[in-house]
Amino acid sequence: MTSDPTVSDGARPDGEAGGTRARTVVVTGASRGIGAAVATALARRGDRVAGLSRTGTAPDGVLGLAADVTDPRAVERAVATALAALGSEAVDVLVAAAGTHVDALAMRTSDAAWDEVLRTNLTGSFHAARAVLPGMLRRRRGRVVLVSSVVAARGGTGLAAYGASKGGVEGLTRSLAREVAGRGVTVNAVAPGLVATDMTASLSERARASYLAAIPAGRLATVEEVVGPVVFLASPEASYVTGAVLAVDGGMGMGR
């Protein structure tokens, strides 16, 4: 942990904005990219944020915890540790941003690579949601935001495993939303297009050129441009939005 979690003047005791106590937030994939940016943004807004990653590193102001999202017991232990450290009975907001990809044609994708991408992106999101939902349901409130991709709708050359995993994330989002909506818990997803992160930096020039040509906005998104929609879906203002997949892709997925 790089600094102590603080109590904000901008959140009500029930975890919504406007009162005296911060919400308790868990962000997976918090060591880099979208996860790190979301964790930072929510901490700066006054929330108590725990960031999960394989390394346990997290941005300043965020409680860093080591957990591999492909291991359900590790995720459960990390959530329990976060609750104890942050002084809360339940998680108010989950943002599941842990993800990986392999850039390989389907016929050249190994079983090991396929399994790793599916286990991290899809199964890892499920593990995180399953770990926090019981507490949310008991308190009849909560926000779950999963991270999909425009590739789930459009497909992508060399991204069969990634596209399949993100398509699964969208199905998971809608199914969970139906299950928990009656208890005041919302489940939504953001679907970014090509974002300037460490992950996209490793794309081949062929793949990068292909994606850029398909983006009406004509450029990659910044991480900050994805953070805003995530923060909205995690907010009290999004109380009647559930089961949605919000595209943040510069128009790349229009008509999805």
mmCIF file of C-alpha atoms in Angstrom:
data_model
loop_
_atom_site.group_PDB
_atom_site.id
_atom_site.type_symbol
_atom_site.label_atom_id
_atom_site.label_comp_id
_atom_site.label_asym_id
_atom_site.label_seq_id
_atom_site.Cartn_x
_atom_site.Cartn_y
_atom_site.Cartn_z
ATOM 1 C CA MET A 1 0.000 0.000 0.000
ATOM 2 C CA THR A 2 1.488 3.300 -1.047
ATOM 3 C CA SER A 3 -0.589 5.502 1.241
ATOM 4 C CA ASP A 4 -3.282 5.113 3.854
ATOM 5 C CA PRO A 5 -6.905 4.991 2.679
ATOM 6 C CA THR A 6 -8.689 8.140 3.735
ATOM 7 C CA VAL A 7 -12.206 9.096 4.692
ATOM 8 C CA SER A 8 -13.778 11.446 2.193
ATOM 9 C CA ASP A 9 -16.281 14.221 2.802
ATOM 10 C CA GLY A 10 -17.850 13.413 -0.556
ATOM 11 C CA ALA A 11 -19.630 10.116 0.038
ATOM 12 C CA ARG A 12 -22.627 9.163 2.175
ATOM 13 C CA PRO A 13 -22.358 6.430 4.802
ATOM 14 C CA ASP A 14 -24.330 4.140 2.494
ATOM 15 C CA GLY A 15 -21.541 4.372 -0.047
ATOM 16 C CA GLU A 16 -23.095 6.914 -2.394
ATOM 17 C CA ALA A 17 -21.761 10.389 -3.090
ATOM 18 C CA GLY A 18 -22.747 13.304 -0.887
ATOM 19 C CA GLY A 19 -22.167 12.184 2.717
ATOM 20 C CA THR A 20 -19.303 11.446 5.111
ATOM 21 C CA ARG A 21 -17.745 8.111 4.229
ATOM 22 C CA ALA A 22 -16.031 6.806 1.133
ATOM 23 C CA ARG A 23 -17.140 3.792 -0.820
ATOM 24 C CA THR A 24 -15.111 0.594 -0.746
ATOM 25 C CA VAL A 25 -13.819 -0.215 -4.230
ATOM 26 C CA VAL A 26 -11.940 -3.217 -5.634
ATOM 27 C CA VAL A 27 -10.188 -2.914 -8.996
ATOM 28 C CA THR A 28 -8.527 -5.901 -10.643
ATOM 29 C CA GLY A 29 -5.650 -5.409 -13.046
ATOM 30 C CA ALA A 30 -4.684 -2.323 -11.046
ATOM 31 C CA SER A 31 -0.946 -2.424 -11.723
ATOM 32 C CA ARG A 32 -1.156 -0.872 -15.189
ATOM 33 C CA GLY A 33 -3.331 0.408 -18.014
ATOM 34 C CA ILE A 34 -7.047 0.924 -17.575
ATOM 35 C CA GLY A 35 -7.111 -0.737 -14.157
ATOM 36 C CA ALA A 36 -4.421 1.540 -12.729
ATOM 37 C CA ALA A 37 -6.069 4.633 -14.185
ATOM 38 C CA VAL A 38 -9.507 3.714 -12.824
ATOM 39 C CA ALA A 39 -8.094 2.925 -9.377
ATOM 40 C CA THR A 40 -6.300 6.274 -9.330
ATOM 41 C CA ALA A 41 -9.390 8.200 -10.448
ATOM 42 C CA LEU A 42 -11.658 6.634 -7.841
ATOM 43 C CA ALA A 43 -9.111 7.125 -5.053
ATOM 44 C CA ARG A 44 -8.785 10.789 -6.004
ATOM 45 C CA ARG A 45 -12.570 11.113 -5.776
ATOM 46 C CA GLY A 46 -12.366 9.988 -2.149
ATOM 47 C CA ASP A 47 -13.136 6.282 -2.395
ATOM 48 C CA ARG A 48 -11.179 3.655 -0.464
ATOM 49 C CA VAL A 49 -9.650 1.575 -3.226
ATOM 50 C CA ALA A 50 -7.937 -1.814 -3.188
ATOM 51 C CA GLY A 51 -6.078 -2.753 -6.346
ATOM 52 C CA LEU A 52 -5.499 -6.414 -7.201
ATOM 53 C CA SER A 53 -2.746 -7.564 -9.532
ATOM 54 C CA ARG A 54 -0.382 -10.494 -9.860
ATOM 55 C CA THR A 55 2.496 -8.364 -8.590
ATOM 56 C CA GLY A 56 0.564 -6.580 -5.858
ATOM 57 C CA THR A 57 1.670 -3.179 -7.152
ATOM 58 C CA ALA A 58 -0.850 -0.362 -7.294
ATOM 59 C CA PRO A 59 -0.916 3.414 -7.804
ATOM 60 C CA ASP A 60 -0.342 5.897 -5.004
ATOM 61 C CA GLY A 61 -3.316 6.109 -2.648
ATOM 62 C CA VAL A 62 -4.462 2.567 -3.511
ATOM 63 C CA LEU A 63 -4.094 -0.534 -1.335
ATOM 64 C CA GLY A 64 -2.066 -2.969 -3.440
ATOM 65 C CA LEU A 65 -2.817 -6.680 -3.031
ATOM 66 C CA ALA A 66 -1.283 -9.618 -4.878
ATOM 67 C CA ALA A 67 -3.868 -11.939 -6.427
ATOM 68 C CA ASP A 68 -4.061 -13.904 -9.660
ATOM 69 C CA VAL A 69 -7.647 -13.568 -10.894
ATOM 70 C CA THR A 70 -7.480 -17.044 -12.449
ATOM 71 C CA ASP A 71 -7.276 -18.456 -8.901
ATOM 72 C CA PRO A 72 -10.696 -18.145 -7.226
ATOM 73 C CA ARG A 73 -9.368 -18.712 -3.706
ATOM 74 C CA ALA A 74 -6.710 -16.031 -4.188
ATOM 75 C CA VAL A 75 -9.381 -13.555 -5.270
ATOM 76 C CA GLU A 76 -11.581 -14.402 -2.291
ATOM 77 C CA ARG A 77 -8.667 -13.970 0.113
ATOM 78 C CA ALA A 78 -7.702 -10.644 -1.459
ATOM 79 C CA VAL A 79 -11.262 -9.315 -1.190
ATOM 80 C CA ALA A 80 -11.432 -10.378 2.462
ATOM 81 C CA THR A 81 -8.078 -8.700 3.115
ATOM 82 C CA ALA A 82 -9.258 -5.533 1.394
ATOM 83 C CA LEU A 83 -12.438 -5.383 3.471
ATOM 84 C CA ALA A 84 -10.513 -5.824 6.700
ATOM 85 C CA ALA A 85 -7.895 -3.232 5.761
ATOM 86 C CA LEU A 86 -10.420 -0.688 4.537
ATOM 87 C CA GLY A 87 -12.825 -1.233 7.415
ATOM 88 C CA SER A 88 -15.857 -2.294 5.437
ATOM 89 C CA GLU A 89 -18.370 -5.140 5.548
ATOM 90 C CA ALA A 90 -18.813 -5.332 1.796
ATOM 91 C CA VAL A 91 -17.486 -4.009 -1.489
ATOM 92 C CA ASP A 92 -19.493 -1.146 -2.957
ATOM 93 C CA VAL A 93 -17.849 -1.085 -6.397
ATOM 94 C CA LEU A 94 -15.984 -3.711 -8.409
ATOM 95 C CA VAL A 95 -14.139 -2.834 -11.603
ATOM 96 C CA ALA A 96 -12.767 -5.987 -13.247
ATOM 97 C CA ALA A 97 -10.031 -4.731 -15.549
ATOM 98 C CA ALA A 98 -7.488 -7.567 -15.427
ATOM 99 C CA GLY A 99 -6.778 -8.759 -18.932
ATOM 100 C CA THR A 100 -4.312 -10.246 -21.368
ATOM 101 C CA HIS A 101 -4.163 -11.158 -25.055
ATOM 102 C CA VAL A 102 -2.198 -13.149 -27.586
ATOM 103 C CA ASP A 103 -1.629 -11.864 -31.121
ATOM 104 C CA ALA A 104 -1.769 -15.017 -33.212
ATOM 105 C CA LEU A 105 -3.941 -16.459 -35.958
ATOM 106 C CA ALA A 106 -6.406 -19.003 -34.616
ATOM 107 C CA MET A 107 -4.677 -21.945 -36.276
ATOM 108 C CA ARG A 108 -1.414 -20.886 -34.631
ATOM 109 C CA THR A 109 -2.865 -20.254 -31.180
ATOM 110 C CA SER A 110 -1.687 -22.889 -28.743
ATOM 111 C CA ASP A 111 -3.992 -24.524 -26.235
ATOM 112 C CA ALA A 112 -1.960 -22.936 -23.444
ATOM 113 C CA ALA A 113 -2.327 -19.437 -24.918
ATOM 114 C CA TRP A 114 -6.069 -19.913 -25.496
ATOM 115 C CA ASP A 115 -6.587 -21.117 -21.936
ATOM 116 C CA GLU A 116 -4.551 -18.261 -20.443
ATOM 117 C CA VAL A 117 -6.550 -15.578 -22.262
ATOM 118 C CA LEU A 118 -9.932 -17.127 -21.435
ATOM 119 C CA ARG A 119 -8.990 -17.796 -17.811
ATOM 120 C CA THR A 120 -7.721 -14.261 -17.257
ATOM 121 C CA ASN A 121 -10.256 -12.192 -19.170
ATOM 122 C CA LEU A 122 -13.470 -14.167 -18.728
ATOM 123 C CA THR A 123 -13.039 -16.552 -15.823
ATOM 124 C CA GLY A 124 -11.088 -13.925 -13.878
ATOM 125 C CA SER A 125 -13.978 -11.474 -14.260
ATOM 126 C CA PHE A 126 -16.364 -14.156 -13.013
ATOM 127 C CA HIS A 127 -14.155 -14.925 -10.004
ATOM 128 C CA ALA A 128 -14.029 -11.243 -9.041
ATOM 129 C CA ALA A 129 -17.784 -10.734 -9.428
ATOM 130 C CA ARG A 130 -18.609 -13.885 -7.493
ATOM 131 C CA ALA A 131 -16.350 -12.781 -4.629
ATOM 132 C CA VAL A 132 -18.054 -9.412 -4.125
ATOM 133 C CA LEU A 133 -21.698 -10.062 -5.016
ATOM 134 C CA PRO A 134 -22.805 -11.745 -1.762
ATOM 135 C CA GLY A 135 -21.951 -8.634 0.267
ATOM 136 C CA MET A 136 -23.588 -6.349 -2.288
ATOM 137 C CA LEU A 137 -26.757 -8.425 -2.285
ATOM 138 C CA ARG A 138 -26.938 -8.436 1.512
ATOM 139 C CA ARG A 139 -26.757 -4.639 1.567
ATOM 140 C CA ARG A 140 -28.975 -4.296 -1.523
ATOM 141 C CA ARG A 141 -26.610 -1.990 -3.369
ATOM 142 C CA GLY A 142 -23.488 -2.188 -5.507
ATOM 143 C CA ARG A 143 -21.857 -1.471 -8.829
ATOM 144 C CA VAL A 144 -20.031 -4.036 -10.956
ATOM 145 C CA VAL A 145 -18.211 -2.851 -14.069
ATOM 146 C CA LEU A 146 -16.513 -5.385 -16.331
ATOM 147 C CA VAL A 147 -14.163 -4.564 -19.195
ATOM 148 C CA SER A 148 -15.003 -5.933 -22.638
ATOM 149 C CA SER A 149 -13.666 -4.770 -26.013
ATOM 150 C CA VAL A 150 -14.857 -3.687 -29.426
ATOM 151 C CA VAL A 151 -13.282 -6.952 -30.617
ATOM 152 C CA ALA A 152 -16.170 -8.831 -28.983
ATOM 153 C CA ALA A 153 -18.514 -7.383 -31.613
ATOM 154 C CA ARG A 154 -16.212 -6.844 -34.600
ATOM 155 C CA GLY A 155 -13.741 -9.678 -34.253
ATOM 156 C CA GLY A 156 -10.074 -9.141 -34.993
ATOM 157 C CA THR A 157 -7.457 -10.863 -37.103
ATOM 158 C CA GLY A 158 -5.079 -12.642 -34.780
ATOM 159 C CA LEU A 159 -7.354 -12.090 -31.786
ATOM 160 C CA ALA A 160 -9.560 -15.186 -31.727
ATOM 161 C CA ALA A 161 -8.905 -15.959 -28.068
ATOM 162 C CA TYR A 162 -9.209 -12.342 -27.010
ATOM 163 C CA GLY A 163 -12.431 -11.788 -28.964
ATOM 164 C CA ALA A 164 -13.956 -14.990 -27.593
ATOM 165 C CA SER A 165 -13.066 -14.012 -24.030
ATOM 166 C CA LYS A 166 -14.529 -10.532 -24.385
ATOM 167 C CA GLY A 167 -17.689 -11.874 -26.025
ATOM 168 C CA GLY A 168 -18.012 -14.058 -22.947
ATOM 169 C CA VAL A 169 -17.572 -11.015 -20.705
ATOM 170 C CA GLU A 170 -20.540 -9.362 -22.400
ATOM 171 C CA GLY A 171 -22.688 -12.460 -21.933
ATOM 172 C CA LEU A 172 -21.600 -12.626 -18.305
ATOM 173 C CA THR A 173 -22.479 -8.959 -17.843
ATOM 174 C CA ARG A 174 -26.037 -9.420 -19.065
ATOM 175 C CA SER A 175 -26.647 -12.644 -17.146
ATOM 176 C CA LEU A 176 -25.341 -11.226 -13.874
ATOM 177 C CA ALA A 177 -27.361 -8.045 -14.403
ATOM 178 C CA ARG A 178 -30.579 -10.052 -14.680
ATOM 179 C CA GLU A 179 -29.755 -12.050 -11.572
ATOM 180 C CA VAL A 180 -29.034 -9.126 -9.237
ATOM 181 C CA ALA A 181 -31.022 -6.145 -10.549
ATOM 182 C CA GLY A 182 -33.846 -6.724 -8.056
ATOM 183 C CA ARG A 183 -31.397 -6.251 -5.168
ATOM 184 C CA GLY A 184 -30.208 -2.801 -6.229
ATOM 185 C CA VAL A 185 -26.979 -4.041 -7.797
ATOM 186 C CA THR A 186 -26.053 -2.991 -11.327
ATOM 187 C CA VAL A 187 -23.729 -4.881 -13.667
ATOM 188 C CA ASN A 188 -22.423 -3.181 -16.790
ATOM 189 C CA ALA A 189 -19.465 -3.343 -19.136
ATOM 190 C CA VAL A 190 -17.362 -0.880 -21.063
ATOM 191 C CA ALA A 191 -16.110 -1.925 -24.478
ATOM 192 C CA PRO A 192 -13.035 0.117 -25.398
ATOM 193 C CA GLY A 193 -11.588 0.212 -28.854
ATOM 194 C CA LEU A 194 -7.861 0.571 -29.371
ATOM 195 C CA VAL A 195 -6.412 2.267 -26.281
ATOM 196 C CA ALA A 196 -2.842 3.431 -25.823
ATOM 197 C CA THR A 197 -1.660 0.985 -23.134
ATOM 198 C CA ASP A 198 1.194 -1.457 -22.627
ATOM 199 C CA MET A 199 -1.021 -4.200 -24.033
ATOM 200 C CA THR A 200 -1.752 -2.460 -27.333
ATOM 201 C CA ALA A 201 1.873 -1.355 -27.628
ATOM 202 C CA SER A 202 2.731 -5.023 -28.184
ATOM 203 C CA LEU A 203 0.389 -5.378 -31.176
ATOM 204 C CA SER A 204 2.028 -6.065 -34.498
ATOM 205 C CA GLU A 205 2.266 -3.172 -36.962
ATOM 206 C CA ARG A 206 -0.111 -5.085 -39.229
ATOM 207 C CA ALA A 207 -2.770 -5.320 -36.525
ATOM 208 C CA ARG A 208 -2.276 -1.719 -35.386
ATOM 209 C CA ALA A 209 -2.612 -0.329 -38.939
ATOM 210 C CA SER A 210 -5.722 -2.399 -39.548
ATOM 211 C CA TYR A 211 -7.423 -1.101 -36.412
ATOM 212 C CA LEU A 212 -6.494 2.533 -36.992
ATOM 213 C CA ALA A 213 -7.984 2.379 -40.476
ATOM 214 C CA ALA A 214 -11.279 1.216 -38.958
ATOM 215 C CA ILE A 215 -11.577 3.957 -36.318
ATOM 216 C CA PRO A 216 -13.687 6.916 -37.510
ATOM 217 C CA ALA A 217 -12.022 9.139 -34.903
ATOM 218 C CA GLY A 218 -8.715 8.340 -36.587
ATOM 219 C CA ARG A 219 -6.666 7.758 -33.435
ATOM 220 C CA LEU A 220 -6.217 5.576 -30.378
ATOM 221 C CA ALA A 221 -8.016 6.439 -27.176
ATOM 222 C CA THR A 222 -6.149 7.599 -24.127
ATOM 223 C CA VAL A 223 -6.633 5.611 -20.946
ATOM 224 C CA GLU A 224 -8.302 8.665 -19.388
ATOM 225 C CA GLU A 225 -10.996 8.589 -22.075
ATOM 226 C CA VAL A 226 -11.998 5.120 -20.873
ATOM 227 C CA VAL A 227 -11.868 6.046 -17.195
ATOM 228 C CA GLY A 228 -14.727 8.562 -17.425
ATOM 229 C CA PRO A 229 -17.346 6.035 -18.640
ATOM 230 C CA VAL A 230 -16.186 3.509 -16.026
ATOM 231 C CA VAL A 231 -16.501 6.095 -13.257
ATOM 232 C CA PHE A 232 -20.005 6.954 -14.491
ATOM 233 C CA LEU A 233 -21.158 3.325 -14.489
ATOM 234 C CA ALA A 234 -19.781 2.995 -10.956
ATOM 235 C CA SER A 235 -21.614 6.103 -9.770
ATOM 236 C CA PRO A 236 -24.995 6.745 -8.110
ATOM 237 C CA GLU A 237 -26.079 8.494 -11.317
ATOM 238 C CA ALA A 238 -26.003 5.130 -13.113
ATOM 239 C CA SER A 239 -28.515 3.528 -10.739
ATOM 240 C CA TYR A 240 -30.954 2.686 -13.577
ATOM 241 C CA VAL A 241 -28.326 1.473 -16.039
ATOM 242 C CA THR A 242 -27.723 -2.270 -15.928
ATOM 243 C CA GLY A 243 -26.899 -4.982 -18.427
ATOM 244 C CA ALA A 244 -25.428 -2.346 -20.740
ATOM 245 C CA VAL A 245 -22.283 -2.570 -22.837
ATOM 246 C CA LEU A 246 -21.003 0.980 -23.286
ATOM 247 C CA ALA A 247 -18.794 1.386 -26.353
ATOM 248 C CA VAL A 248 -15.778 3.664 -25.872
ATOM 249 C CA ASP A 249 -14.168 3.163 -29.242
ATOM 250 C CA GLY A 250 -14.105 6.327 -31.344
ATOM 251 C CA GLY A 251 -16.961 4.968 -33.492
ATOM 252 C CA MET A 252 -15.172 1.749 -34.393
ATOM 253 C CA GLY A 253 -18.059 -0.438 -33.274
ATOM 254 C CA MET A 254 -20.996 1.609 -34.572
ATOM 255 C CA GLY A 255 -24.012 -0.602 -35.171
ATOM 256 C CA ARG A 256 -22.696 -3.326 -32.850
#
